[in-house]
Each structure stands twice: as structure tokens, then as C-alpha cells.
Amino acid sequence: MAKRWRIERRLTPAPGMTILVPLGSALLALVFGAVFFTITGQDALQVYATMFHGVFGSRYGITETIVKTIPLALSGLGLALAFRMQLWNIGGEGQIYLGAWGATWVALTFADAPAWFVLPAMALAAMVMGGFLAALAAIPRALWKTNEIITTLMLNYVAILWVDYFVYGPWRDPAGFNFPLTAPFSAAARLPALTGRIHAGLLIVLVLGIILYFVLYRTRWGFEVRVIGESEGAARYAGMNITRNIILVMLVSGAICGLTGMVEMAGVAHRLQPGFSPGYGFTAIIVAWLARLNPLAIVPVAFLFGGLQVGGYAVQVMGIPSAIVSMLLGSLLFFVLAGEALLRYRIRRITEESETR
Amino acid sequence: MTMTILTAILATAVTAGTPLLFAALGEILTERAGILNLGVEGMMLVGAVSGFASAYYTGNPWLGVAVAMVAGGLMALIHAFLSVTMRANQVVSGLALTMFGTGLSSYLGKVWGVVGNPFPNHFRPVQVPGLAEIPLLGQVLFHQDVLVLASFVLAAGIWFLLYRTRTGMNLRAVGENPAAADSLGINVFALRYLFTIAGGMLAGLAGAYFSLAYVPTWMENITAGRGWIAVALVIFATWNPAYAVIGAYSFGGIDALGFRLQALDIAIPSYFLKMLPYLATVLVLVLVSKRNLLARIGAPGALGLPYDREER
């Protein structure tokens, strides 16, 4: 009659847990971070206070948070679409870089063109380049089941080196004091500002979020994407074309990430330079996943992460690398993953004898 | 003269391939148990920084290796707990591990104050008596540091473990069909834990190879994506340690070639040379999957799927 613990599957998610788990996870991640900072000789409260003050303590902090929210949400939207179909596009970062490269090519080539031509052309070039990079992984995935996690990830490095080559080489601004920068874009190739550094990219994010939500939940194609993601077998049985949808979804996903690169160029940087993205494409993976791939939830989650990013810069004055943000995010994910299990399972104390196996 | 250059290139290929080999061997063990761990890069980084710091402050490189392996194992334990016990999504958990490890390693490097520090007592190539005199191959394989020599033994040992021992057979069964293995009385959960942790220890060792032999110092992101190449290598090697050796040295060779061509002043911009290992990984992966489907090349049948006794 030995008693032991046993994990059982729940038929329905535990009541209240859908809200409790993310909140509890965030709290636990903060506590974990605090314990960790304390052990390693930092004042944990001061680290968090500095982060919080860096974000909410000033108009500057809030503005910067929104500026960071835009690329996170935009690429998050692109990635979420692919994740819906269980396509793990880890190549967002590279697609952002190649998109920025395409946008820059247009901006530098048509330096005298008016805004009505150059901005759409930049967006188009960026989406084509992002889509192209995604297609390199999508086509082998669709035809031969080549693992897209690895291929998209490897292509990140290729795209970043590609941008490096141009910025350090042919595109380097002769008037740039030998810094690795391209020439600044013309005024026509810049997105209009809404207020301060917040640019029209924010509107693109909001509109695209609504469109994607509508497409996913209100159109036939969105339905197909969701069914294929839930059960490829069922989708095939229903006569859906899986090969075509894999390529299509990855193309759109890559194009949106490419567009993110254009928005960063035209909205913030106004010139191409190495390292212009502090890993937006990677953080966006987490954003998309924590938002449960819901386009409408991605924007607020991205805002939260934008805040973390800005807070990360703020703690650098304390001599702490901003990389602690990815450490906190990683631990947040661990707690969410563990918490998810609480939604699906329950732990019960049982007696060995009553167990029928 | 040409011979010396060739020997030098091949020897560098082996050196550059060694961390890839350690990490790939570890990931083979993990994936053979049916667990996909995409956290290799993160485990390597944590191994590299903790190994370097402990070697730096004690002067003992071997202690560094041991600490790196323990650190890698502890990182893998998180993944094992989430994917085996909590049955979480292994892709997300692995990504989280890499993210966590990247941040943790930069933080620790800074807090411990070891960024860019020199470590004079690092592992250096030694001439293995007798074997080093074999023409050509002697200098390529046996004029190497101790860790490279250890990797030969390790690769052979893991091959033997997988294909010639009962534990290896059980391990492969667990990765192939955990329900069937369970019904035969094999402890699925214990084996999955054990070999996920073993994989993490080898990833930690791979990281230590960077910071204590190859580079040798600690700097942020020292592995520069090699952990991901190691994950790709596992597929390239069709989950077989013997092919992992060939794969690791080929990739090491591409790495080494980049440096050599630059040294010889051949007019290919270095950016394109640096792309080579990544492009080669993509190409190889496409070719491998195109030629035969994953199942035929030996992908563990239950790779990446949580095992739930109640669902069998």
C-alpha cells in the first residue's frame, strides 16, 4: 500500500490557470533573477529598480520602448504565422537583415525619387528579400522534409555576413569617417514620425495584426493553416495541399520579417549598419510563442519585451551586461513551459494498490 | 613545402572540428534517447565561461574541464526536467535554454571578471610518442592537445556503447519506441534523463575546448553559432558517432580553410569565406534529406515527442 505521486492528464485545463500561469511565471522568473543576482553579489532590487526606472521613469524610456515594440511585434506576427503550421522559422533575424539590405538598395539606388515611389519600393524589395531567404528553407522543407529549424538558423549567419560585406565594402559611405555605415537615406526614404522617435511603423504593426487575425480566423486559408498546424494527417485527409501551404506560409512569414527590416531602416536607422538589430528576430520567437500565436496578443507582449530590452540597456550603467535580459527571458520561458504542464496535468497522491495498469 | 601546408590545414581542420565533435557526440546521445535538445549553443557557452573562470582562478585547466562538464550537465538537467517530466514542447525548451545560456554566460563572464583574460596554462599540442611519426597522418592526428586525443577515444567509446552494449540497445529502443521499451521493463524516464544530461556534459566540454584550448580565453558569444552547426551535424551523421567524426572534421576543415585562404591573400572577401560553414550545413542537410527520408537514415522514431505512459 505504498503511497506515491502520480501525474495524470487533465481532460479540461485547470480553472483559472490560463491567467495564473503566465503571471506566476513572470513573477517566478523575477524571483529567480533576484536570487541569482544576489548570489553573484549584485543588489537585485537596484537592478530591477534601474530597469523599471529606465523604462517608465521618463518620456524617453516609454518612447524607446515603443520604438523597440515595433520590430518585435512585426517580426513576431510573421513568425507566429509560420509557428501556427508547426514551421519553426528561427530565421527571423536573417530575414530582417536581408529585408533591410533590400530596402537600403532601393533607397540608395533611387536617392532622388519621391516618397510615394521609394517607400513602397523599399517595402516591396524588403519583402521579396525576406521571402527569398525563407524560401531557401521552405522549399526543401516542403519537398523533402529538410529540418527548417537548422536551415533557417544557418541562413541567419549568412544574411548577417552578407550585410556586413556591403556595409564594410561597396556601400560604405565615403563621407562616413571610415565607419561601417551606408550613406544616410534621402528624406523621401524615411517613414513619417508620429511623435518624437515613434514612427509610422507602429500603424503598420497594428493594421497587420488585425489583418492577420482576420485572415487566420475568418478566411478559408486561415482555417487551412490552423488545421494543418493542428493535425497534418487530418488536413491531408481533407484534401488540403500541404506542400503548397508550407511554401506559402513561410514566404509570407519571411516577407513580414523582411518588412521589419525595411521599417527599421526607414523608421529608425535611416542608414544600414552592422548590428542594427539587437536580436529582434530571436526575441520575436518568444514573443510569438508567449502570445500563444494570437496576432492580437502579440502587440502587448512585444511591448512588454520592448520594455525589457530598454531596461536591459539601463542596467548597463551598473556594469551589468544587457544580456541579462535574455537570461531573464530564458528563465521566464522555463517557468511558462513548466506552468503549461499544470494546465494539462495534475499531480495526485495515490496508493500503489489502487493503480490499475 | 606543399606537404607541410597540407598537413597544417588538415591538423587545423581536426582542431577546429573537435568542439563540433564533442557537442555532436553529446547531441547524438540525447537524440538517440528521443530528446531533441536545441540548447547546445547555450550549454556550450555556459561550459566555456565556467570552465575558463575556474581554470583561470585555480590555474588548473583540468579543473576547468570538469567544471564545464558539470555546468553543461546542469543546463541539460533543466531541459530534461521540462521535456521528460513536464512533457513540454522540446523545441521551445531548447531555444529557451540557448537564450538563457547566452545571457547567463555573458553575465557570468562579466561578474567573474574574466573577459579577454589570457590563460597561459591552456591545453597545447603534444607529440604522441611513436604515433606522431606516422607520415602525414601522424602530424595531423597525433600532434594535438590532450582533449583532441580524448575525443578520438570518446567517439569510439560512444560508438561501442550504442551498437555493442545492452545499455546502447536500450537507449536506441527508448528513442525509437518508448512504449515498447517501457513494456520490456526499460526505464524510459531514467534513460532519457541520463542521456540528456550526458549530452549536456559533452556540450559543456565542447565549450571548454573553445575557452581552454582553441581560442583560448573567454569572450561573449565565443562559440559563434558552432552549437547550431553541431545540431545540424547530428542529422548529417545520421545519428552515428562514426560519421560524426567525418562530419566534424569536414566542417572544421571549411572553418580552417577560411583562415588559410585569407592568410594566402586570395581575393575572396572574408565575409564570404565565413559564410561557408553555414551554407555547407544547409546544403548538406538538404542533400541528406533529399536522398532518403529521415526514417530511412536512422532518425529515432520518437525524437522530440514526449512520452506519456497513459497515452500508450
XYZ file of C-alpha atoms in Angstrom:
669
model
C 0.000 0.000 0.000
C 2.915 2.307 -0.717
C 1.810 5.803 -1.496
C 3.358 7.705 -4.357
C 2.850 10.721 -6.546
C 1.406 10.308 -9.954
C 0.965 12.730 -12.860
C -2.368 12.478 -14.598
C -3.639 14.134 -17.735
C -6.481 16.585 -17.230
C -9.471 16.469 -19.511
C -10.004 20.215 -19.358
C -7.482 22.919 -18.432
C -7.429 23.703 -14.746
C -9.791 26.580 -13.955
C -8.129 29.978 -13.676
C -4.753 28.571 -14.640
C -4.709 30.147 -18.100
C -4.231 33.527 -16.427
C -2.376 32.355 -13.363
C 0.353 30.510 -15.248
C 1.750 33.429 -17.299
C 1.519 35.830 -14.360
C 3.006 33.346 -11.934
C 5.754 32.516 -14.414
C 6.717 36.162 -14.795
C 6.814 36.533 -11.037
C 8.889 33.385 -10.560
C 11.337 34.489 -13.266
C 11.812 37.789 -11.438
C 12.321 35.980 -8.135
C 14.771 33.579 -9.748
C 16.650 36.510 -11.249
C 16.707 38.268 -7.878
C 18.133 35.230 -6.107
C 20.689 34.841 -8.852
C 21.772 38.489 -8.795
C 22.072 38.382 -5.023
C 24.234 35.252 -5.074
C 26.556 36.812 -7.622
C 26.953 39.916 -5.494
C 24.596 42.372 -7.172
C 21.875 44.358 -5.488
C 18.857 42.685 -7.070
C 16.382 45.374 -6.034
C 18.598 48.032 -7.509
C 18.911 46.068 -10.788
C 15.125 45.874 -11.101
C 14.625 49.451 -9.954
C 17.127 50.638 -12.568
C 15.355 48.617 -15.244
C 11.946 49.898 -14.222
C 13.116 53.481 -13.991
C 14.853 53.134 -17.361
C 11.551 52.187 -18.961
C 8.846 54.093 -17.125
C 10.867 56.823 -15.422
C 10.877 59.148 -18.368
C 9.199 60.065 -21.611
C 12.398 58.878 -23.303
C 12.079 55.407 -21.790
C 8.489 54.949 -22.899
C 9.251 56.271 -26.376
C 12.188 53.884 -26.735
C 10.036 51.006 -25.533
C 7.518 51.700 -28.285
C 10.339 52.052 -30.826
C 11.527 48.566 -29.790
C 7.979 47.210 -29.724
C 7.508 47.879 -33.439
C 10.134 45.447 -34.830
C 9.415 42.846 -32.131
C 5.688 42.845 -32.846
C 6.095 42.973 -36.617
C 8.528 40.057 -36.856
C 6.558 38.295 -34.116
C 3.495 38.448 -36.355
C 5.465 36.917 -39.208
C 6.907 34.143 -37.074
C 3.582 33.337 -35.392
C 2.036 32.603 -38.763
C 4.719 30.018 -39.521
C 4.573 28.571 -35.999
C 0.835 28.050 -36.495
C 1.719 25.408 -39.040
C 4.449 23.942 -36.809
C 7.012 25.502 -39.128
C 9.801 26.654 -36.838
C 11.100 29.691 -38.655
C 14.107 30.595 -36.493
C 15.424 32.723 -39.343
C 13.603 35.938 -38.469
C 16.844 37.712 -37.658
C 18.402 36.920 -41.026
C 15.191 37.821 -42.835
C 15.183 41.179 -41.039
C 18.779 41.784 -42.137
C 18.186 40.788 -45.729
C 14.999 42.857 -45.803
C 16.935 45.852 -44.552
C 19.519 45.183 -47.241
C 16.834 45.165 -49.943
C 15.284 48.373 -48.607
C 18.694 50.018 -48.466
C 19.452 49.023 -52.029
C 16.283 50.785 -53.176
C 16.921 53.846 -51.009
C 20.499 54.239 -52.253
C 19.705 53.491 -55.897
C 16.709 55.837 -56.148
C 18.097 58.545 -53.927
C 16.183 61.289 -55.760
C 12.855 59.501 -56.093
C 9.744 60.894 -54.373
C 8.346 59.248 -51.236
C 5.254 57.822 -52.946
C 7.575 55.705 -55.091
C 10.540 54.976 -52.881
C 8.773 53.879 -49.681
C 6.556 51.233 -51.328
C 9.508 50.108 -53.458
C 11.634 49.711 -50.333
C 8.891 47.707 -48.636
C 8.494 45.515 -51.698
C 12.227 44.879 -52.033
C 12.466 44.055 -48.334
C 9.562 41.613 -48.507
C 10.998 39.940 -51.590
C 14.379 39.519 -49.911
C 12.907 38.237 -46.649
C 10.643 35.878 -48.553
C 13.555 34.709 -50.667
C 15.622 33.794 -47.604
C 12.662 31.958 -46.082
C 12.036 30.154 -49.364
C 15.555 28.714 -49.284
C 14.462 26.830 -46.180
C 10.794 26.393 -47.093
C 11.171 24.616 -50.423
C 13.422 21.804 -49.120
C 11.139 21.561 -46.072
C 8.042 21.204 -48.217
C 9.556 18.767 -50.707
C 11.938 16.667 -48.650
C 11.150 17.463 -45.012
C 14.541 19.134 -44.527
C 14.674 20.355 -40.924
C 13.746 24.046 -41.225
C 14.949 24.892 -37.723
C 18.548 24.314 -38.707
C 18.343 25.743 -42.230
C 16.607 28.982 -41.224
C 19.039 29.381 -38.356
C 22.122 28.855 -40.532
C 20.807 31.358 -43.073
C 20.729 33.993 -40.318
C 24.504 33.959 -40.204
C 24.725 34.087 -43.979
C 22.396 37.099 -44.177
C 24.235 38.992 -41.434
C 27.601 38.371 -43.115
C 26.072 39.446 -46.431
C 25.050 42.772 -44.897
C 28.487 43.106 -43.265
C 30.163 42.683 -46.633
C 28.182 45.525 -48.200
C 28.430 47.876 -45.260
C 32.164 47.360 -44.835
C 32.735 47.206 -48.598
C 30.904 48.584 -51.609
C 28.227 50.543 -49.751
C 30.403 52.215 -47.166
C 29.733 55.939 -47.011
C 32.839 57.782 -48.285
C 31.821 60.719 -46.075
C 31.368 58.452 -43.045
C 34.852 58.834 -41.500
C 35.527 55.190 -42.359
C 32.739 53.949 -40.076
C 30.855 50.900 -41.384
C 27.753 52.836 -42.398
C 25.996 53.437 -45.684
C 25.152 56.964 -46.749
C 22.053 58.308 -44.973
C 18.754 57.890 -46.814
C 17.051 60.816 -48.518
C 14.158 62.428 -46.635
C 11.757 60.695 -49.022
C 13.013 57.275 -47.941
C 12.094 57.828 -44.299
C 8.849 56.844 -42.619
C 6.987 59.862 -41.207
C 7.218 60.314 -37.452
C 4.072 60.152 -35.338
C 5.590 61.816 -32.306
C 9.251 62.074 -31.425
C 11.076 58.903 -32.452
C 7.851 56.923 -32.758
C 7.289 56.413 -36.465
C 4.536 55.247 -38.783
C 5.791 51.677 -38.444
C 3.518 51.478 -35.399
C 0.483 51.837 -37.672
C 1.824 49.104 -39.956
C 2.099 46.800 -36.929
C -1.433 47.493 -35.702
C -3.031 47.156 -39.146
C -1.104 43.985 -39.954
C -2.017 42.474 -36.594
C -5.711 42.968 -37.302
C -5.389 41.703 -40.870
C -3.568 38.567 -39.768
C -6.126 37.905 -37.055
C -8.886 38.240 -39.600
C -7.083 36.026 -42.120
C -6.391 33.313 -39.553
C -9.839 33.141 -38.021
C -12.176 34.361 -40.730
C -10.880 33.042 -44.038
C -10.686 29.657 -45.626
C -6.931 29.882 -45.991
C -6.509 30.748 -42.335
C -8.630 27.743 -41.486
C -6.363 25.530 -43.609
C -3.271 26.907 -41.887
C -4.749 26.175 -38.480
C -5.885 22.672 -39.415
C -2.513 21.743 -40.920
C -0.855 23.016 -37.753
C -3.143 21.004 -35.511
C -3.055 17.789 -37.477
C -1.284 17.291 -40.745
C -2.962 13.938 -41.200
C -6.449 15.372 -40.882
C -5.542 18.174 -43.279
C -4.253 15.764 -45.872
C -7.370 13.636 -45.491
C -9.481 16.737 -46.078
C -7.628 17.289 -49.327
C -5.604 20.336 -48.312
C -2.420 20.970 -50.251
C 0.229 20.807 -47.560
C 3.306 21.298 -49.749
C 1.919 24.461 -51.277
C 0.808 25.821 -47.919
C 4.197 25.214 -46.304
C 5.920 27.248 -49.001
C 3.240 29.941 -48.989
C 3.206 30.379 -45.215
C 6.984 30.517 -44.997
C 7.085 33.044 -47.846
C 4.607 35.305 -46.062
C 6.425 34.785 -42.761
C 9.768 35.696 -44.319
C 8.229 38.645 -46.164
C 6.833 40.100 -42.927
C 10.206 39.692 -41.222
C 11.825 41.321 -44.252
C 9.360 44.182 -43.939
C 10.514 44.551 -40.344
C 13.988 45.260 -41.694
C 12.595 47.939 -44.007
C 10.614 49.539 -41.181
C 13.750 49.669 -39.020
C 15.719 51.241 -41.852
C 13.095 53.772 -42.929
C 11.749 54.432 -39.456
C 14.718 54.409 -37.088
C 18.209 53.936 -38.529
C 17.863 55.787 -41.873
C 21.033 54.004 -42.990
C 22.294 50.429 -42.972
C 24.852 49.493 -40.361
C 26.024 46.207 -38.834
C 24.224 45.037 -35.732
C 21.258 47.379 -36.233
C 19.027 44.660 -34.802
C 19.878 43.524 -31.269
C 18.398 40.093 -31.957
C 14.817 41.204 -32.666
C 14.278 38.126 -34.811
C 15.231 35.846 -31.929
C 13.302 37.649 -29.212
C 10.290 37.693 -31.524
C 10.223 33.883 -31.386
C 9.477 34.121 -27.685
C 7.058 36.995 -28.196
C 5.061 34.945 -30.695
C 5.069 31.876 -28.534
C 4.106 33.624 -25.295
C 1.272 35.356 -27.150
C 0.074 31.840 -27.993
C 0.471 32.757 -31.662
C -2.529 35.066 -31.416
C -1.866 38.124 -33.645
C -3.804 40.437 -31.337
C -1.904 39.312 -28.236
C 1.473 39.765 -29.929
C 1.429 43.573 -29.753
C 1.050 43.836 -25.950
C 3.554 41.022 -25.370
C 6.001 42.778 -27.699
C 5.511 45.983 -25.684
C 6.475 44.091 -22.538
C 9.573 42.728 -24.218
C 10.433 46.101 -25.688
C 10.382 47.376 -22.124
C 12.708 44.598 -21.009
C 15.097 45.472 -23.812
C 15.163 49.148 -22.823
C 15.541 48.133 -19.174
C 18.470 45.960 -20.213
C 20.248 48.973 -21.658
C 19.526 50.900 -18.479
C 21.347 48.400 -16.233
C 24.478 48.659 -18.348
C 25.363 51.777 -16.351
C 25.643 49.442 -13.345
C 28.282 47.457 -15.233
C 25.876 44.596 -15.882
C 25.712 43.349 -19.471
C 22.347 43.860 -21.157
C 22.486 40.141 -21.940
C 20.878 39.542 -18.545
C 17.639 40.306 -20.348
C 17.964 37.170 -22.435
C 18.781 35.297 -19.238
C 15.593 36.556 -17.613
C 13.609 35.788 -20.764
C 15.048 32.297 -20.894
C 14.081 31.614 -17.295
C 10.643 33.135 -17.891
C 10.184 30.608 -20.677
C 11.254 27.752 -18.427
C 8.595 28.713 -15.905
C 5.958 29.122 -18.603
C 6.825 25.721 -20.053
C 6.645 24.111 -16.647
C 3.443 26.009 -15.877
C 1.857 24.848 -19.109
C 2.150 21.350 -17.763
C -0.019 22.404 -14.830
C -2.708 23.250 -17.346
C -2.599 19.838 -18.894
C -1.728 17.601 -15.967
C -2.424 17.285 -12.295
C -0.400 15.607 -9.622
C -2.228 13.238 -7.320
C -1.164 11.187 -4.382
C -2.272 7.630 -4.919
C -1.754 4.266 -3.292
C 0.099 1.720 -5.408
C -2.670 -0.837 -4.990
C -5.411 1.270 -6.454
C -3.384 1.783 -9.584
C -4.677 -0.403 -12.353
C -2.136 -0.978 -15.034
C 56.644 22.506 -48.848
C 53.137 21.824 -50.184
C 53.091 18.821 -47.905
C 53.681 20.967 -44.823
C 50.856 23.327 -45.804
C 48.532 20.382 -46.383
C 49.458 18.869 -43.034
C 48.915 22.202 -41.337
C 45.489 22.646 -42.954
C 44.403 19.127 -42.049
C 45.679 19.483 -38.500
C 43.749 22.748 -38.115
C 40.665 21.013 -39.512
C 40.908 18.457 -36.735
C 41.429 21.134 -34.087
C 38.553 23.265 -35.347
C 36.382 20.179 -35.704
C 36.974 18.921 -32.172
C 34.469 21.149 -30.316
C 31.922 20.313 -33.022
C 32.659 16.638 -32.474
C 32.227 16.809 -28.694
C 28.945 18.661 -28.993
C 27.642 16.460 -31.804
C 28.510 13.261 -29.918
C 26.604 14.595 -26.924
C 23.606 15.538 -29.010
C 23.654 12.086 -30.647
C 23.304 10.502 -27.202
C 20.462 12.866 -26.304
C 18.582 12.428 -29.563
C 19.069 8.664 -29.503
C 17.037 8.758 -26.305
C 14.315 10.582 -28.217
C 15.005 14.020 -26.749
C 15.712 16.906 -29.101
C 17.877 19.467 -27.291
C 18.317 22.682 -29.266
C 20.106 24.229 -26.294
C 23.572 23.039 -27.382
C 24.790 26.572 -28.097
C 23.671 27.758 -24.664
C 25.172 24.781 -22.860
C 28.452 25.274 -24.730
C 28.619 28.937 -23.753
C 27.959 28.244 -20.086
C 30.531 25.446 -20.192
C 33.048 27.748 -21.857
C 32.722 30.574 -19.333
C 32.531 28.466 -16.178
C 35.354 26.215 -17.348
C 37.530 29.169 -18.214
C 36.840 31.044 -14.988
C 37.582 28.070 -12.753
C 40.749 27.230 -14.670
C 41.798 30.882 -14.632
C 41.426 31.306 -10.881
C 42.951 27.952 -9.907
C 45.497 27.642 -12.706
C 44.297 24.115 -13.336
C 42.885 23.521 -16.842
C 41.632 20.053 -15.906
C 39.502 21.501 -13.149
C 38.139 23.859 -15.823
C 37.162 20.904 -17.988
C 35.435 19.208 -15.080
C 33.525 22.345 -14.081
C 32.485 22.954 -17.693
C 31.084 19.436 -17.924
C 29.165 19.781 -14.681
C 27.800 23.149 -15.813
C 26.713 21.705 -19.170
C 25.097 18.775 -17.380
C 23.160 21.083 -15.052
C 21.908 23.122 -18.005
C 20.763 19.907 -19.701
C 19.012 18.883 -16.498
C 16.638 21.838 -16.933
C 15.801 20.619 -20.417
C 15.403 17.039 -19.201
C 13.053 18.105 -16.435
C 10.916 20.189 -18.804
C 10.772 17.700 -21.645
C 10.741 14.378 -19.779
C 8.860 15.153 -16.586
C 6.763 18.139 -17.646
C 6.392 16.903 -21.238
C 6.885 20.423 -22.550
C 7.486 21.429 -26.150
C 11.114 20.450 -26.743
C 11.725 22.973 -29.497
C 10.715 25.887 -27.284
C 12.522 24.478 -24.274
C 15.747 24.072 -26.254
C 15.511 27.582 -27.647
C 14.893 28.875 -24.140
C 17.990 27.024 -22.958
C 20.137 28.634 -25.646
C 18.717 32.049 -24.847
C 19.221 31.514 -21.127
C 22.759 30.219 -21.609
C 23.749 33.088 -23.890
C 22.622 35.651 -21.318
C 23.941 33.729 -18.342
C 27.388 33.271 -19.875
C 27.827 36.974 -20.721
C 26.676 37.903 -17.246
C 28.953 35.416 -15.508
C 31.941 36.385 -17.637
C 31.445 39.982 -16.577
C 30.756 39.284 -12.900
C 33.711 36.928 -12.648
C 35.900 39.434 -14.475
C 37.439 37.054 -16.986
C 36.501 38.664 -20.320
C 39.530 38.530 -22.633
C 41.930 37.429 -19.889
C 44.913 35.361 -21.032
C 45.346 31.885 -19.566
C 48.929 30.755 -20.105
C 48.351 27.240 -18.795
C 45.901 26.301 -21.585
C 45.950 22.993 -23.464
C 48.723 22.828 -26.058
C 49.526 20.296 -28.777
C 51.762 17.456 -27.703
C 53.649 14.931 -29.831
C 52.297 11.469 -29.095
C 55.371 9.228 -28.940
C 55.507 6.809 -31.853
C 52.168 7.680 -33.422
C 53.212 11.236 -34.286
C 55.891 9.845 -36.614
C 53.375 8.199 -38.958
C 53.810 10.037 -42.277
C 51.246 12.807 -42.859
C 48.521 11.470 -40.551
C 50.884 11.389 -37.574
C 51.226 15.146 -37.542
C 47.545 15.662 -38.385
C 46.066 13.405 -35.708
C 48.760 12.907 -33.088
C 50.373 16.303 -32.784
C 47.327 17.671 -30.983
C 46.330 18.668 -27.493
C 45.096 16.107 -24.980
C 41.429 16.971 -25.477
C 41.635 16.180 -29.196
C 43.186 12.829 -28.328
C 40.422 12.274 -25.782
C 37.811 12.991 -28.453
C 39.101 10.061 -30.542
C 38.624 7.707 -27.607
C 35.256 9.229 -26.797
C 33.912 8.846 -30.335
C 34.960 5.203 -30.417
C 33.562 4.643 -26.939
C 30.165 6.125 -27.797
C 30.019 4.073 -30.980
C 30.740 0.960 -28.918
C 28.168 1.967 -26.309
C 25.448 2.475 -28.905
C 25.962 -0.605 -31.034
C 27.717 -3.145 -28.843
C 26.245 -2.871 -25.358
C 22.925 -3.644 -23.750
C 22.619 -0.054 -22.466
C 23.098 1.190 -26.021
C 20.407 -1.122 -27.301
C 18.023 0.022 -24.579
C 18.870 3.625 -25.372
C 18.074 3.180 -29.045
C 14.845 1.385 -28.161
C 13.786 4.278 -25.940
C 14.326 6.739 -28.769
C 12.658 4.543 -31.321
C 9.573 3.384 -29.464
C 9.390 4.339 -25.802
C 6.134 2.470 -25.204
C 7.608 -0.788 -26.438
C 10.798 -0.189 -24.445
C 8.714 0.530 -21.350
C 6.778 -2.696 -21.727
C 10.084 -4.569 -21.805
C 10.904 -3.094 -18.412
C 13.367 -0.465 -19.641
C 13.185 2.665 -17.511
C 12.352 5.223 -20.217
C 12.423 8.236 -17.913
C 15.748 7.337 -16.287
C 17.478 6.734 -19.616
C 16.121 9.943 -21.090
C 17.319 11.923 -18.084
C 20.687 10.204 -18.082
C 21.498 10.738 -21.736
C 20.141 14.274 -21.904
C 22.498 15.132 -19.056
C 25.352 13.231 -20.714
C 24.722 15.260 -23.864
C 24.877 18.464 -21.851
C 28.164 17.429 -20.248
C 29.705 16.896 -23.660
C 28.360 20.260 -24.846
C 29.993 21.817 -21.773
C 33.236 20.078 -22.723
C 32.907 21.453 -26.253
C 32.583 24.924 -24.779
C 35.639 24.373 -22.593
C 37.563 23.380 -25.699
C 36.934 26.847 -27.083
C 37.938 28.740 -23.971
C 40.775 26.488 -22.787
C 42.379 25.202 -25.980
C 41.160 26.684 -29.249
C 40.880 30.425 -28.599
C 41.952 30.309 -25.588
C 40.214 32.939 -23.499
C 36.626 33.879 -22.678
C 34.718 36.425 -24.684
C 30.996 36.944 -25.146
C 29.450 34.565 -27.656
C 32.765 32.771 -28.158
C 31.113 29.813 -29.883
C 29.578 31.995 -32.619
C 26.850 29.538 -33.594
C 29.019 26.384 -33.582
C 26.472 24.763 -31.250
C 23.909 25.017 -34.004
C 26.316 23.535 -36.519
C 26.747 20.640 -34.080
C 22.970 20.097 -34.033
C 22.995 20.013 -37.830
C 25.963 17.635 -37.778
C 23.902 15.084 -35.893
C 21.494 14.860 -38.806
C 24.385 14.895 -41.271
C 25.923 11.993 -39.336
C 22.608 10.102 -39.360
C 22.903 9.772 -35.559
C 26.044 7.652 -35.956
C 29.194 8.652 -33.995
C 31.491 7.354 -36.738
C 30.011 9.691 -39.341
C 30.017 12.494 -36.783
C 33.818 12.296 -36.775
C 33.949 12.704 -40.556
C 31.359 15.478 -40.462
C 33.044 17.397 -37.658
C 36.423 17.399 -39.384
C 34.887 18.399 -42.709
C 33.248 21.385 -41.070
C 36.413 22.083 -39.143
C 38.231 21.978 -42.490
C 35.889 24.550 -44.003
C 36.499 26.728 -40.959
C 40.259 26.266 -41.237
C 40.246 26.828 -44.985
C 38.677 30.227 -44.458
C 41.582 31.335 -42.321
C 44.177 29.806 -44.652
C 42.806 31.403 -47.810
C 42.799 34.729 -46.036
C 46.405 34.161 -44.962
C 47.379 33.303 -48.537
C 45.843 36.617 -49.639
C 43.385 35.058 -52.046
C 40.966 37.750 -53.122
C 37.719 36.391 -51.696
C 36.266 38.780 -49.150
C 36.438 37.179 -45.721
C 32.690 37.640 -45.278
C 32.004 35.073 -47.961
C 34.502 32.631 -46.520
C 32.857 32.952 -43.137
C 29.546 32.014 -44.741
C 30.962 28.674 -45.881
C 30.274 26.504 -42.801
C 26.707 27.795 -42.558
C 25.987 27.371 -46.264
C 27.620 23.955 -46.201
C 25.357 22.933 -43.318
C 22.256 23.959 -45.231
C 23.446 22.231 -48.384
C 24.379 19.015 -46.616
C 21.105 18.968 -44.738
C 19.136 19.410 -47.956
C 21.128 16.693 -49.723
C 20.784 14.266 -46.837
C 17.044 14.736 -46.543
C 16.559 14.712 -50.275
C 18.424 11.456 -50.807
C 16.441 9.462 -48.310
C 13.726 10.246 -45.877
C 14.624 10.774 -42.265
C 13.231 7.458 -41.127
C 15.458 5.578 -43.512
C 18.608 7.368 -42.410
C 18.022 6.413 -38.813
C 16.200 9.249 -37.119
C 14.956 7.965 -33.763
C 11.265 7.298 -34.272
C 10.132 9.147 -31.156
C 12.528 12.116 -31.497
C 11.035 15.228 -29.948
C 7.894 13.516 -28.710
C 7.160 13.472 -25.001
C 6.423 10.066 -23.571
C 3.262 9.712 -21.555
C 2.551 6.307 -20.086
C -1.175 6.930 -20.053
C -1.313 7.532 -23.752
C 0.324 4.388 -24.960
